[in-house]
Each structure stands twice: as structure tokens, then as C-alpha cells.
Amino acid sequence: MTRTPDRVASTSATGLIAVTGATGHVGGLVAHDLAREGARLRLVVRSAARAPQLPGATVAVASYGDHDSAVAALGGVDVLFMVSAAESADRLDQHRTFIDAAVEAGVRHVVYTSFLSAGPDATFTLARDHWATEEHLRATGLPP
């Protein structure tokens, strides 16, 4: 991201942005870029000890499959950047639980890292999971 006055103004007007996966590659890059832009950030991580130290960022501990910790972590958040969970047998359930918690917490917009050509008939199993997560997100009524 290139720092410009317009970008800083639009980032700060967004309100509180939660970023999941901040200890990983994609979430970490997003969190660092948003921090550089001066965004109000909450890093939602499974281990506070592993969270990056970013200016102005707060840290909340939650996991995708734990509804109560997710609701608490997402309270007051306007926008959620949700990195898809690691491959596991209950990955889709984790995604649904976390999205439902975001809705309950009052999150207004979710940006979800999906997969190219995600669909119900995709050959790649994870692409089907991504499609189902997208469908669940659409069903919440949150804006695309």
C-alpha cells in the first residue's frame, strides 16, 4: 500500500478493523500495511505471545471454533479481515461459527480470503469449503 492522504482518511473513517491470521503471511502483511496507514486495528490471534507488535494495534485472543471468545474479540469491530482457517476436518464449521460470532458482535463488513474458482462442484476440496463459507457469509445479509 502506498501512503496517501486519501487512503489514510478512508482507513480512519472505517473504524476499528480486526485482522485474523496476523501471525501468518497474508494476515501479517495486511496488518502491517493497515498499521502503516494509521488504521485502528485489533489483531485476533490464537496466541497473544505470537502477535506482532504494531503501533496502535490491540490484541484479542480467539479461535474460529470458539463462539464466545470470538464474540468477545470482535466486539466494537466495524470491518473484519478474515483469513481462511487451516485445513482440517471441521474447517467449515469453524468458519461458520466465526462468521456467526462476527454478526452477533455487530461487525458490519467481512472481507474473507477465499479461493479462485470456489464452487460446490470444484475438484479441489478446499475450493468447495471456500464456496460454502462464501454462501454462509452471503446468508448473513452482510454487504458483499
Coordinates of C-alpha atoms in Angstrom, one line a residue:
M1 CA 0.0 0.0 0.0
T2 CA 1.2 3.5 -0.8
R3 CA 0.5 6.1 1.9
T4 CA -1.6 8.9 0.6
P5 CA -3.8 11.4 2.5
D6 CA -7.0 10.0 0.8
R7 CA -6.1 6.4 1.9
V8 CA -5.4 7.5 5.5
A9 CA -8.6 9.4 5.6
S10 CA -10.7 6.5 4.3
T11 CA -8.9 4.0 6.6
S12 CA -9.5 6.0 9.7
A13 CA -13.1 6.6 8.7
T14 CA -13.6 2.8 8.6
G15 CA -13.5 2.5 12.3
L16 CA -12.0 -0.5 14.1
I17 CA -10.6 -3.2 11.7
A18 CA -10.0 -6.7 13.0
V19 CA -7.4 -8.8 11.2
T20 CA -7.2 -12.6 11.8
G21 CA -4.1 -14.5 10.9
A22 CA -1.8 -11.7 11.8
T23 CA 0.8 -14.2 12.9
G24 CA 0.8 -15.7 9.4
H25 CA 1.8 -14.5 6.0
V26 CA -1.3 -12.9 4.5
G27 CA -2.8 -11.6 7.7
G28 CA 0.6 -10.3 8.8
L29 CA 1.0 -8.4 5.6
V30 CA -2.5 -6.9 5.8
A31 CA -2.0 -6.0 9.5
H32 CA 1.4 -4.3 8.8
D33 CA 0.1 -2.4 5.9
L34 CA -3.0 -1.2 7.8
A35 CA -0.9 -0.2 10.8
R36 CA 1.4 1.8 8.4
E37 CA -1.7 3.6 7.2
G38 CA -2.7 4.5 10.7
A39 CA -5.8 2.3 10.9
R40 CA -7.3 1.4 14.2
L41 CA -6.5 -2.4 14.5
R42 CA -7.4 -5.3 16.6
L43 CA -5.3 -8.4 15.9
V44 CA -7.3 -11.6 16.5
V45 CA -4.9 -14.4 17.3
R46 CA -4.8 -17.7 19.0
S47 CA -1.7 -16.9 20.9
A48 CA -1.1 -13.3 22.2
A49 CA 2.6 -14.1 22.6
R50 CA 3.0 -14.6 18.8
A51 CA 1.1 -11.4 17.8
P52 CA 3.1 -8.8 16.0
Q53 CA 3.8 -5.6 17.9
L54 CA 2.2 -2.9 15.7
P55 CA 1.6 0.8 16.6
G56 CA -1.9 1.4 17.8
A57 CA -3.0 -2.2 17.5
T58 CA -4.7 -4.1 20.3
V59 CA -4.6 -7.9 20.5
A60 CA -7.6 -10.2 21.3
V61 CA -7.3 -14.0 21.7
A62 CA -9.9 -16.1 20.0
S63 CA -10.2 -19.1 17.8
Y64 CA -12.6 -19.7 14.9
G65 CA -14.3 -22.6 16.6
D66 CA -14.9 -20.8 19.9
H67 CA -18.1 -18.7 19.5
D68 CA -17.8 -17.0 22.9
S69 CA -14.2 -15.9 22.6
A70 CA -14.9 -14.8 19.0
V71 CA -17.8 -12.6 20.0
A72 CA -15.7 -11.0 22.8
A73 CA -12.8 -10.4 20.4
L74 CA -15.0 -8.9 17.7
G75 CA -17.0 -6.5 19.9
G76 CA -16.8 -3.0 18.6
V77 CA -15.2 -4.1 15.3
D78 CA -16.6 -2.5 12.1
V79 CA -14.6 -4.4 9.5
L80 CA -13.2 -7.9 9.7
F81 CA -10.4 -9.2 7.5
M82 CA -10.9 -13.0 7.8
V83 CA -8.1 -15.2 6.6
S84 CA -9.4 -18.7 6.0
A85 CA -8.6 -21.3 8.6
A86 CA -6.0 -24.0 8.2
E87 CA -7.1 -27.2 6.5
S88 CA -8.9 -29.5 9.0
A89 CA -12.0 -31.8 9.1
D90 CA -14.0 -29.1 10.9
R91 CA -12.8 -26.1 9.0
L92 CA -16.2 -25.2 7.5
D93 CA -17.8 -25.4 10.9
Q94 CA -15.1 -23.2 12.3
H95 CA -15.7 -20.6 9.5
R96 CA -19.5 -20.7 10.2
T97 CA -19.0 -20.3 13.9
F98 CA -16.7 -17.3 13.5
I99 CA -18.9 -15.6 10.9
D100 CA -21.9 -16.1 13.2
A101 CA -19.9 -14.6 16.1
A102 CA -19.0 -11.6 13.9
V103 CA -22.6 -11.0 13.1
E104 CA -23.6 -11.3 16.8
A105 CA -20.8 -8.9 17.8
G106 CA -22.1 -6.3 15.3
V107 CA -19.4 -6.4 12.6
R108 CA -20.7 -4.5 9.6
H109 CA -18.4 -5.9 6.8
V110 CA -16.3 -9.1 6.4
V111 CA -13.5 -9.4 3.9
Y112 CA -12.9 -13.1 3.5
T113 CA -9.8 -14.7 1.8
S114 CA -11.4 -17.2 -0.5
F115 CA -10.1 -19.2 -3.4
L116 CA -10.2 -18.8 -7.2
S117 CA -13.0 -20.8 -8.8
A118 CA -14.5 -21.7 -5.5
G119 CA -17.7 -23.6 -6.1
P120 CA -19.9 -26.5 -5.0
D121 CA -18.5 -28.8 -7.7
A122 CA -14.9 -27.8 -7.6
T123 CA -12.4 -30.6 -7.9
F124 CA -10.2 -29.2 -5.1
T125 CA -11.8 -29.9 -1.8
L126 CA -10.8 -26.7 -0.2
A127 CA -12.4 -24.7 -3.0
R128 CA -15.7 -26.3 -2.0
D129 CA -15.1 -25.3 1.6
H130 CA -14.5 -21.7 0.4
W131 CA -17.7 -21.7 -1.6
A132 CA -19.7 -23.0 1.4
T133 CA -18.1 -20.3 3.6
E134 CA -19.0 -17.6 1.0
E135 CA -22.6 -18.9 0.9
H136 CA -22.8 -18.7 4.6
L137 CA -21.4 -15.2 4.6
R138 CA -24.0 -14.2 2.0
A139 CA -26.8 -15.7 4.0
T140 CA -25.9 -13.4 6.9
G141 CA -27.1 -10.3 4.9
L142 CA -23.8 -8.5 5.4
P143 CA -22.9 -6.4 2.4
P144 CA -20.5 -8.0 -0.2

